[in-house]
Amino acid sequence: MLRVVIRRLTGNRWKAISLLAGLVLAVAIAFCIPVYANGILQRVFQKNMAESQLKTGIMPGYLTFEYQMSSRTKDSAAMVSTVENLFASKEHIDLPVLTGGRIYRFEMFDRVIDPRTKRYERLVFNYVENLEEHVNVTVGRMYDPNRDDGVLEVVANKKFLVRSKVVMNEITEFDSMFPDEEGIKIMVVGMVEPKDNHDPFWHMNLDTSLGTIYCGKEYFERRIAAEPPFSRHFTVSFWYRAYDYMAIDTDNVDLLIEGISSQRRAILNATGTDKITFSGESVLAEFQTLRRQVMVNLYMLVVPIFIILGYYVIMVANLKLQSEQSEIALLKSRGAGRRHIIRLYGIESLLLAGTALLAGPPLGLVIVRMIGASNGFLTFVNRTALPLVVKPVAVIMAISAALLFVVIMMLPAVLGIGGNILDTKRKKNRLKRPFWQRYFLDFLFLGLAAYSFYSMEMTRRLAQATGLAATTQNTDFLLYGASTLFALGAGMLFLRIYPYIVWAIFAVGRQIWPAGIYASLNRIARNRDYSGVMLFLILTLSVGLFSADAAHSINTHIENNVYYSVGADAQYMPRWKHYDYNGKEVFGRLDETGGKVIMEDEGVVIQSVQVRFYELFPEALIKLPEVESAARVYSQSSVNVRLGSYIDRDNFFMAIDPYEFGKTISPVWDQNAYHINEYLNSMMSYPEGVIVSRGLMDAMRLKIGDEINIATMPGILKGKVIAVVDSWPGYSSFTVNSKGKVIPQDLVVANMGALFAENPVRPYHFWIRKADGVSDIELYEALKNSDFGLTSISSAADRMIGEKNDPVLQGTNGMLSVAFLVSVAICAMGFMIYWIISIKSRTLQFGISRALGMRKGGILSMLVAEQLLVSGMATVAGVFIGKLGSLFFVPLLALQYSLPDQTVAFRMLSSSKDLLTVLAIMVGMLLVCFTILSVMAIHLKIDRAVKLGEE
Amino acid sequence: MEPVILRTEGVTRIFRSGAGEVRALNNVSISVPQRSLTVLRGPSGSGKTTLLNILGGLDLPTSGRAFFQDMEITALSEGQRDRLRGKEMGFVFQSVALMPDMTALENVEYGLRIAGMFSSNNRKMAEKSLKEIGLGKRMRHAAYELSGGEQQRVAIVRGYAHNPKILFADEPTAELDTAMGIQVLNIFKRLISEQGLTIVMTTHDPNILELADRVYTLSDGGLVDGND
Ligand SMILES: Nc1ncnc2c1ncn2[C@@H]1O[C@H](COP(=O)(O)OP(=O)(O)O)[C@@H](O)[C@H]1O
Ligand SMILES: [Mg+2]
């Protein structure tokens, strides 16, 4: 049997190879998703962990527990050992331990240092196991635990020595806070400082505002055993344990998160408190969310690709089956039952699937590389390659895909054999409508697509109104699934109508059509064989175009968003110098009002001084060769705007120099009624004029010409409303307030001159446009070394890199590129196969026509007409439906991009480049097909062609 | 006797295929008088179809010449042969060769269109001819819905609908029952007498020989003596 199957496969080589190509692609894509997801997630995870350390200064994997003793704690010693055991247990968190320990803190002594004000100072002892390992003694020496003259030797940090009146190497007496207990004599014998600031030990902030002193083990143990109960003095205990975070990877994240919370529960049960932290826990939780997003996103993006591949495989399997009918009839006549034949096809399919399983994964790895390198739609960059780890799930996915396609491949055979396809009367089936027409699948699909569209559109409107990001999980699926269903449904509907259109054309010119065109029109109007390949073309083209449009819109949106929210190449904050009112420079930290400088030492406010600033002007910056132009921009959020008695809060205020502003901002795609320069021009003509956002206009019922009061930090500014805008560089219509809630914010833009004419100068940013070819680093260095100095800079290019490295975006771009390439490739392949296989039936018809006296030109016109009516129309319909799908569904991608940091509205944008690519490929294929068929027609041996009918 | 409309001079056709060659026709010279029913007969594989194809300009002989009236068919260009065929000749192939998606009537019309003779008048003639041949009810059915015999009859009507001078018919009655076969021959006879058509056909059927004006017998690509 196997021999029979192999012989049949090699006999039907081209069709078998075509089928195999479809299967290999399916297996490769199914295989590549888990591998890619694993790689990208691993990379992102490590990056996020490292970033969390940079941001917080604390190494991830650092577990702490803080226990506050109280009088309710009956047995402190027992409690200590319980917690000790819980911490030592590997039951909850099973990671290698780098280091760990405990710190006990107790306070029981104080003394009056100023009898007049009764100011007193308190001693806070810390006992740290193995203190020597963590500190260096910088002055003096370590305490001597064996001193026996009743004086306790301790060491202290610098802060204690600065803050306290206690003098080093002098005996100081403290009283007990409890009247029934004795006081203590202490002597600070040394000053210590951390040996290594990176030592996880120091992550625990042991320092109190009073500074810290450390006592030895002997004293601590004496205290713990003392009466009355120790808990009276023993205020806080800390446990810490540093786990090796390098051992945390994408595989044990879930286990770890579970472990942390069970650890927390266990501690809560034992101690009644759950002050337990695990550094990086939020990174872990975020990672879980991210992983879900990445996975859902990838699987949803793969749906259209699989639909295309499935359709392709069914189409080719069906063509293959049709070409094998005489063979099957022969088998049947020799007594083979339906089952036998299906088994034959089954083995054949399994054989192909097995081959695909071998060839698919290597191709899958290539695709992973490609997606990993994607930086935009069909753009790839040289990134560090993703780690390629093949986990079992990838193999399972590949096998599942192979099995799914075995089933798909078998469909035509199972449905066809024994049915009427093989009957001699099968010809009659030709007029029968395709099954999807009979079951009204077109309406079903369009209905489903419409319903999904409707529900997503509602969500989108809601999200737009509230600024809340929709839960993207479901929308992803609906989006890519629904757009594909739409393409299928619309394609089917088109094909339901199309024969009537052709029929109408046919009928209108029945009298005048030349014979060749007459034959084509007639054939296409009557013969539904074409609907299969037409639907295929429509589907692949529209999915390809939709993918291109979606990717293009997403990428442009992200770019626009970055350019719009940064507003220029960079936003730069100079190092503002503050001067007191005598013109003397003051150093220190600026307070919230921006008008005072606070001077402090070791965290203690020493002085707070009213300061002023001298204006900085862009001229100095423009002199730098790195800077093309610069503009001053003062901005402030949560500004109140008043009109009469009505006050509107939470507005974003911006003061600009319109001329410089216009020269400096990024040329962004604008969403206002007029070009931004027109607004800037009118600001220049009306120095007291302000521009407001539409939201503010509506909320305050403002009219052009109204005078509003704007309460800015420098002072109240009066402005006349001169224009209204929907968007503005650097302005986002949503913001997150201090409570972390997303709230809408409106905009007021005023002239900087007007703001600082009446009010004191406050620090502002410079927006900068870089000179050509200048890198961020060069700009950074130049600004840092300039007279202005540099406090901070945020650059659009830098933000862009961050955005482009987002794994969800990368996956989306990669998968959309794959979808586009696969759809184009599969489209080309399916197209060729269809026409080449259908050559046989064409040969007979050409032969007849030629025998009846048709000249070669007539045959060519027949071919042209047929290609135009079938492939050409399918291309037109595919492009049209694809574009229509984009028009409906691409704007819904806004659901994924409606977060508060999105400054521009999501729009559908298409690149004519992609459309041209598609059209060029289609035209190319049409030409190739046309050439093949024409060559065939020209070399046709009429007598032989006619003989074909004898079979 | 009528003048000769069609003749061959020592036609030989050799098919070369992979292993060796097949001498399908060997030095065949025949002549077909105008307004005659000329029959080629002979066993299967004797070269009847090949000869018919050469006479109709569908195929070229390896050597020898074929003439239509005074025109040497074998010297014409392919385009000229196409035109000649479309205008002056009609064909009924051994394999029933209809355009599968066209109706019976459209198939006939298609022949007319190719011959450049489509007009409503001719269309009516075509309908009449189809009715005559017993297809009145079936003529708006697609070709593939018709039985073998019905298809054969459509092919015959298509063969002469454009008023050619010659009709080539390769075993036109093979798929028909006797009664229908006789009716077809009656039509042929009528076409000859009324329209001055010349018919060259091949057949196995001995009954037909009686109606023939001239019979050539082929065997192994050669003419068997005793013709005429
Ligand atoms: N295109 C061809 N290639 C090779 N051999 C052919 C071809 N056409 C016909 N023959 C051979 O030429 C011989 C005559 O065929 P044909 O004219 O069809 O015979 P008939 O019509 O009398 O049955 C046969 O042996 C046939 O196999
Ligand atoms: Mg023959």
JSON list of C-alpha atoms in Angstrom, two decimals, chain A residues 297-428:
[
{"chain": "A", "resi": 297, "resn": "ASN", "atom": "CA", "xyz": [-1.26, 38.63, 20.11]},
{"chain": "A", "resi": 298, "resn": "LEU", "atom": "CA", "xyz": [0.81, 36.05, 18.29]},
{"chain": "A", "resi": 299, "resn": "TYR", "atom": "CA", "xyz": [-1.89, 33.43, 18.22]},
{"chain": "A", "resi": 300, "resn": "MET", "atom": "CA", "xyz": [-4.44, 35.89, 16.99]},
{"chain": "A", "resi": 301, "resn": "LEU", "atom": "CA", "xyz": [-2.18, 37.15, 14.26]},
{"chain": "A", "resi": 302, "resn": "VAL", "atom": "CA", "xyz": [-1.68, 33.61, 13.10]},
{"chain": "A", "resi": 303, "resn": "VAL", "atom": "CA", "xyz": [-5.39, 33.02, 12.53]},
{"chain": "A", "resi": 304, "resn": "PRO", "atom": "CA", "xyz": [-5.52, 34.72, 9.12]},
{"chain": "A", "resi": 305, "resn": "ILE", "atom": "CA", "xyz": [-2.35, 32.93, 8.03]},
{"chain": "A", "resi": 306, "resn": "PHE", "atom": "CA", "xyz": [-3.83, 29.58, 8.93]},
{"chain": "A", "resi": 307, "resn": "ILE", "atom": "CA", "xyz": [-7.08, 30.37, 7.19]},
{"chain": "A", "resi": 308, "resn": "ILE", "atom": "CA", "xyz": [-5.17, 31.18, 4.02]},
{"chain": "A", "resi": 309, "resn": "LEU", "atom": "CA", "xyz": [-3.02, 28.08, 4.30]},
{"chain": "A", "resi": 310, "resn": "GLY", "atom": "CA", "xyz": [-6.04, 25.94, 5.02]},
{"chain": "A", "resi": 311, "resn": "TYR", "atom": "CA", "xyz": [-7.86, 27.28, 2.02]},
{"chain": "A", "resi": 312, "resn": "TYR", "atom": "CA", "xyz": [-4.81, 26.77, -0.14]},
{"chain": "A", "resi": 313, "resn": "VAL", "atom": "CA", "xyz": [-4.36, 23.18, 0.97]},
{"chain": "A", "resi": 314, "resn": "ILE", "atom": "CA", "xyz": [-8.02, 22.38, 0.39]},
{"chain": "A", "resi": 315, "resn": "MET", "atom": "CA", "xyz": [-7.83, 23.93, -3.03]},
{"chain": "A", "resi": 316, "resn": "VAL", "atom": "CA", "xyz": [-4.74, 22.01, -4.08]},
{"chain": "A", "resi": 317, "resn": "ALA", "atom": "CA", "xyz": [-5.99, 18.76, -2.56]},
{"chain": "A", "resi": 318, "resn": "ASN", "atom": "CA", "xyz": [-9.20, 19.22, -4.46]},
{"chain": "A", "resi": 319, "resn": "LEU", "atom": "CA", "xyz": [-7.40, 19.87, -7.75]},
{"chain": "A", "resi": 320, "resn": "LYS", "atom": "CA", "xyz": [-5.30, 16.82, -7.11]},
{"chain": "A", "resi": 321, "resn": "LEU", "atom": "CA", "xyz": [-8.37, 14.73, -6.40]},
{"chain": "A", "resi": 322, "resn": "GLN", "atom": "CA", "xyz": [-10.03, 15.88, -9.57]},
{"chain": "A", "resi": 323, "resn": "SER", "atom": "CA", "xyz": [-7.05, 15.03, -11.67]},
{"chain": "A", "resi": 324, "resn": "GLU", "atom": "CA", "xyz": [-7.02, 11.58, -10.12]},
{"chain": "A", "resi": 325, "resn": "GLN", "atom": "CA", "xyz": [-10.57, 10.72, -10.86]},
{"chain": "A", "resi": 326, "resn": "SER", "atom": "CA", "xyz": [-9.95, 8.31, -13.65]},
{"chain": "A", "resi": 327, "resn": "GLU", "atom": "CA", "xyz": [-7.41, 6.57, -11.49]},
{"chain": "A", "resi": 328, "resn": "ILE", "atom": "CA", "xyz": [-9.89, 6.31, -8.66]},
{"chain": "A", "resi": 329, "resn": "ALA", "atom": "CA", "xyz": [-12.53, 5.05, -11.03]},
{"chain": "A", "resi": 330, "resn": "LEU", "atom": "CA", "xyz": [-10.09, 2.39, -12.13]},
{"chain": "A", "resi": 331, "resn": "LEU", "atom": "CA", "xyz": [-9.38, 1.39, -8.53]},
{"chain": "A", "resi": 332, "resn": "LYS", "atom": "CA", "xyz": [-13.08, 1.22, -7.89]},
{"chain": "A", "resi": 333, "resn": "SER", "atom": "CA", "xyz": [-13.69, -0.91, -10.91]},
{"chain": "A", "resi": 334, "resn": "ARG", "atom": "CA", "xyz": [-11.13, -3.31, -9.54]},
{"chain": "A", "resi": 335, "resn": "GLY", "atom": "CA", "xyz": [-13.21, -3.64, -6.44]},
{"chain": "A", "resi": 336, "resn": "ALA", "atom": "CA", "xyz": [-11.56, -1.13, -4.10]},
{"chain": "A", "resi": 337, "resn": "GLY", "atom": "CA", "xyz": [-14.11, 0.22, -1.66]},
{"chain": "A", "resi": 338, "resn": "ARG", "atom": "CA", "xyz": [-14.54, 3.79, -0.61]},
{"chain": "A", "resi": 339, "resn": "ARG", "atom": "CA", "xyz": [-12.75, 3.01, 2.61]},
{"chain": "A", "resi": 340, "resn": "HIS", "atom": "CA", "xyz": [-9.79, 1.59, 0.83]},
{"chain": "A", "resi": 341, "resn": "ILE", "atom": "CA", "xyz": [-9.40, 4.70, -1.27]},
{"chain": "A", "resi": 342, "resn": "ILE", "atom": "CA", "xyz": [-9.77, 7.00, 1.70]},
{"chain": "A", "resi": 343, "resn": "ARG", "atom": "CA", "xyz": [-7.14, 4.98, 3.48]},
{"chain": "A", "resi": 344, "resn": "LEU", "atom": "CA", "xyz": [-4.91, 5.50, 0.50]},
{"chain": "A", "resi": 345, "resn": "TYR", "atom": "CA", "xyz": [-5.40, 9.25, 0.79]},
{"chain": "A", "resi": 346, "resn": "GLY", "atom": "CA", "xyz": [-4.96, 9.05, 4.53]},
{"chain": "A", "resi": 347, "resn": "ILE", "atom": "CA", "xyz": [-1.58, 7.40, 4.24]},
{"chain": "A", "resi": 348, "resn": "GLU", "atom": "CA", "xyz": [-0.62, 9.86, 1.57]},
{"chain": "A", "resi": 349, "resn": "SER", "atom": "CA", "xyz": [-1.58, 12.78, 3.79]},
{"chain": "A", "resi": 350, "resn": "LEU", "atom": "CA", "xyz": [0.26, 11.38, 6.77]},
{"chain": "A", "resi": 351, "resn": "LEU", "atom": "CA", "xyz": [3.32, 10.85, 4.64]},
{"chain": "A", "resi": 352, "resn": "LEU", "atom": "CA", "xyz": [3.21, 14.47, 3.50]},
{"chain": "A", "resi": 353, "resn": "ALA", "atom": "CA", "xyz": [2.58, 15.67, 7.05]},
{"chain": "A", "resi": 354, "resn": "GLY", "atom": "CA", "xyz": [5.51, 13.63, 8.30]},
{"chain": "A", "resi": 355, "resn": "THR", "atom": "CA", "xyz": [7.77, 15.18, 5.71]},
{"chain": "A", "resi": 356, "resn": "ALA", "atom": "CA", "xyz": [6.45, 18.61, 6.66]},
{"chain": "A", "resi": 357, "resn": "LEU", "atom": "CA", "xyz": [7.26, 17.89, 10.29]},
{"chain": "A", "resi": 358, "resn": "LEU", "atom": "CA", "xyz": [10.85, 17.33, 9.31]},
{"chain": "A", "resi": 359, "resn": "ALA", "atom": "CA", "xyz": [11.15, 20.35, 7.04]},
{"chain": "A", "resi": 360, "resn": "GLY", "atom": "CA", "xyz": [8.91, 22.75, 8.96]},
{"chain": "A", "resi": 361, "resn": "PRO", "atom": "CA", "xyz": [10.87, 23.36, 12.17]},
{"chain": "A", "resi": 362, "resn": "PRO", "atom": "CA", "xyz": [14.11, 24.49, 10.49]},
{"chain": "A", "resi": 363, "resn": "LEU", "atom": "CA", "xyz": [12.07, 26.91, 8.42]},
{"chain": "A", "resi": 364, "resn": "GLY", "atom": "CA", "xyz": [10.30, 27.89, 11.62]},
{"chain": "A", "resi": 365, "resn": "LEU", "atom": "CA", "xyz": [13.62, 28.86, 13.16]},
{"chain": "A", "resi": 366, "resn": "VAL", "atom": "CA", "xyz": [14.38, 31.00, 10.14]},
{"chain": "A", "resi": 367, "resn": "ILE", "atom": "CA", "xyz": [11.03, 32.74, 10.62]},
{"chain": "A", "resi": 368, "resn": "VAL", "atom": "CA", "xyz": [11.81, 33.25, 14.30]},
{"chain": "A", "resi": 369, "resn": "ARG", "atom": "CA", "xyz": [15.03, 35.00, 13.29]},
{"chain": "A", "resi": 370, "resn": "MET", "atom": "CA", "xyz": [13.08, 37.12, 10.88]},
{"chain": "A", "resi": 371, "resn": "ILE", "atom": "CA", "xyz": [10.41, 38.13, 13.37]},
{"chain": "A", "resi": 372, "resn": "GLY", "atom": "CA", "xyz": [13.06, 38.75, 15.98]},
{"chain": "A", "resi": 373, "resn": "ALA", "atom": "CA", "xyz": [14.79, 41.12, 13.63]},
{"chain": "A", "resi": 374, "resn": "SER", "atom": "CA", "xyz": [11.66, 42.96, 12.57]},
{"chain": "A", "resi": 375, "resn": "ASN", "atom": "CA", "xyz": [11.71, 46.63, 13.28]},
{"chain": "A", "resi": 376, "resn": "GLY", "atom": "CA", "xyz": [8.65, 47.59, 11.35]},
{"chain": "A", "resi": 377, "resn": "PHE", "atom": "CA", "xyz": [6.55, 46.15, 8.61]},
{"chain": "A", "resi": 378, "resn": "LEU", "atom": "CA", "xyz": [8.86, 44.24, 6.29]},
{"chain": "A", "resi": 379, "resn": "THR", "atom": "CA", "xyz": [11.83, 46.03, 7.79]},
{"chain": "A", "resi": 380, "resn": "PHE", "atom": "CA", "xyz": [14.40, 44.04, 9.59]},
{"chain": "A", "resi": 381, "resn": "VAL", "atom": "CA", "xyz": [17.39, 45.15, 11.57]},
{"chain": "A", "resi": 382, "resn": "ASN", "atom": "CA", "xyz": [20.46, 43.47, 12.86]},
{"chain": "A", "resi": 383, "resn": "ARG", "atom": "CA", "xyz": [19.54, 42.86, 16.46]},
{"chain": "A", "resi": 384, "resn": "THR", "atom": "CA", "xyz": [21.23, 40.42, 18.73]},
{"chain": "A", "resi": 385, "resn": "ALA", "atom": "CA", "xyz": [19.65, 37.17, 17.75]},
{"chain": "A", "resi": 386, "resn": "LEU", "atom": "CA", "xyz": [17.00, 35.80, 20.03]},
{"chain": "A", "resi": 387, "resn": "PRO", "atom": "CA", "xyz": [17.93, 32.83, 22.15]},
{"chain": "A", "resi": 388, "resn": "LEU", "atom": "CA", "xyz": [16.46, 29.89, 20.28]},
{"chain": "A", "resi": 389, "resn": "VAL", "atom": "CA", "xyz": [15.27, 27.37, 22.77]},
{"chain": "A", "resi": 390, "resn": "VAL", "atom": "CA", "xyz": [12.91, 24.68, 21.57]},
{"chain": "A", "resi": 391, "resn": "LYS", "atom": "CA", "xyz": [10.59, 23.75, 24.38]},
{"chain": "A", "resi": 392, "resn": "PRO", "atom": "CA", "xyz": [8.23, 20.78, 24.13]},
{"chain": "A", "resi": 393, "resn": "VAL", "atom": "CA", "xyz": [5.32, 23.11, 23.54]},
{"chain": "A", "resi": 394, "resn": "ALA", "atom": "CA", "xyz": [6.84, 24.09, 20.18]},
{"chain": "A", "resi": 395, "resn": "VAL", "atom": "CA", "xyz": [6.99, 20.47, 19.11]},
{"chain": "A", "resi": 396, "resn": "ILE", "atom": "CA", "xyz": [3.44, 19.93, 20.27]},
{"chain": "A", "resi": 397, "resn": "MET", "atom": "CA", "xyz": [2.32, 22.95, 18.27]},
{"chain": "A", "resi": 398, "resn": "ALA", "atom": "CA", "xyz": [4.09, 21.69, 15.17]},
{"chain": "A", "resi": 399, "resn": "ILE", "atom": "CA", "xyz": [2.53, 18.24, 15.48]},
{"chain": "A", "resi": 400, "resn": "SER", "atom": "CA", "xyz": [-0.91, 19.70, 16.11]},
{"chain": "A", "resi": 401, "resn": "ALA", "atom": "CA", "xyz": [-0.59, 21.88, 13.03]},
{"chain": "A", "resi": 402, "resn": "ALA", "atom": "CA", "xyz": [0.50, 18.88, 10.97]},
{"chain": "A", "resi": 403, "resn": "LEU", "atom": "CA", "xyz": [-2.46, 16.83, 12.19]},
{"chain": "A", "resi": 404, "resn": "LEU", "atom": "CA", "xyz": [-4.87, 19.70, 11.60]},
{"chain": "A", "resi": 405, "resn": "PHE", "atom": "CA", "xyz": [-3.63, 19.93, 8.05]},
{"chain": "A", "resi": 406, "resn": "VAL", "atom": "CA", "xyz": [-3.92, 16.18, 7.53]},
{"chain": "A", "resi": 407, "resn": "VAL", "atom": "CA", "xyz": [-7.58, 16.58, 8.36]},
{"chain": "A", "resi": 408, "resn": "ILE", "atom": "CA", "xyz": [-7.91, 19.60, 6.07]},
{"chain": "A", "resi": 409, "resn": "MET", "atom": "CA", "xyz": [-6.12, 17.78, 3.29]},
{"chain": "A", "resi": 410, "resn": "MET", "atom": "CA", "xyz": [-8.42, 14.79, 3.63]},
{"chain": "A", "resi": 411, "resn": "LEU", "atom": "CA", "xyz": [-11.59, 16.87, 3.45]},
{"chain": "A", "resi": 412, "resn": "PRO", "atom": "CA", "xyz": [-11.98, 16.88, -0.33]},
{"chain": "A", "resi": 413, "resn": "ALA", "atom": "CA", "xyz": [-11.29, 13.16, -0.56]},
{"chain": "A", "resi": 414, "resn": "VAL", "atom": "CA", "xyz": [-13.64, 12.21, 2.28]},
{"chain": "A", "resi": 415, "resn": "LEU", "atom": "CA", "xyz": [-16.41, 14.43, 1.02]},
{"chain": "A", "resi": 416, "resn": "GLY", "atom": "CA", "xyz": [-15.78, 13.67, -2.63]},
{"chain": "A", "resi": 417, "resn": "ILE", "atom": "CA", "xyz": [-15.14, 9.98, -2.93]},
{"chain": "A", "resi": 418, "resn": "GLY", "atom": "CA", "xyz": [-18.25, 7.88, -3.06]},
{"chain": "A", "resi": 419, "resn": "GLY", "atom": "CA", "xyz": [-20.21, 11.03, -3.44]},
{"chain": "A", "resi": 420, "resn": "ASN", "atom": "CA", "xyz": [-21.32, 12.15, -6.82]},
{"chain": "A", "resi": 421, "resn": "ILE", "atom": "CA", "xyz": [-18.07, 13.84, -7.82]},
{"chain": "A", "resi": 422, "resn": "LEU", "atom": "CA", "xyz": [-16.87, 10.60, -9.31]},
{"chain": "A", "resi": 423, "resn": "ASP", "atom": "CA", "xyz": [-20.05, 9.72, -11.00]},
{"chain": "A", "resi": 424, "resn": "THR", "atom": "CA", "xyz": [-20.09, 10.17, -14.69]},
{"chain": "A", "resi": 425, "resn": "LYS", "atom": "CA", "xyz": [-22.75, 12.74, -14.06]},
{"chain": "A", "resi": 426, "resn": "ARG", "atom": "CA", "xyz": [-20.35, 14.80, -12.00]},
{"chain": "A", "resi": 427, "resn": "LYS", "atom": "CA", "xyz": [-20.33, 17.30, -14.78]},
{"chain": "A", "resi": 428, "resn": "LYS", "atom": "CA", "xyz": [-23.70, 18.38, -13.58]}
]
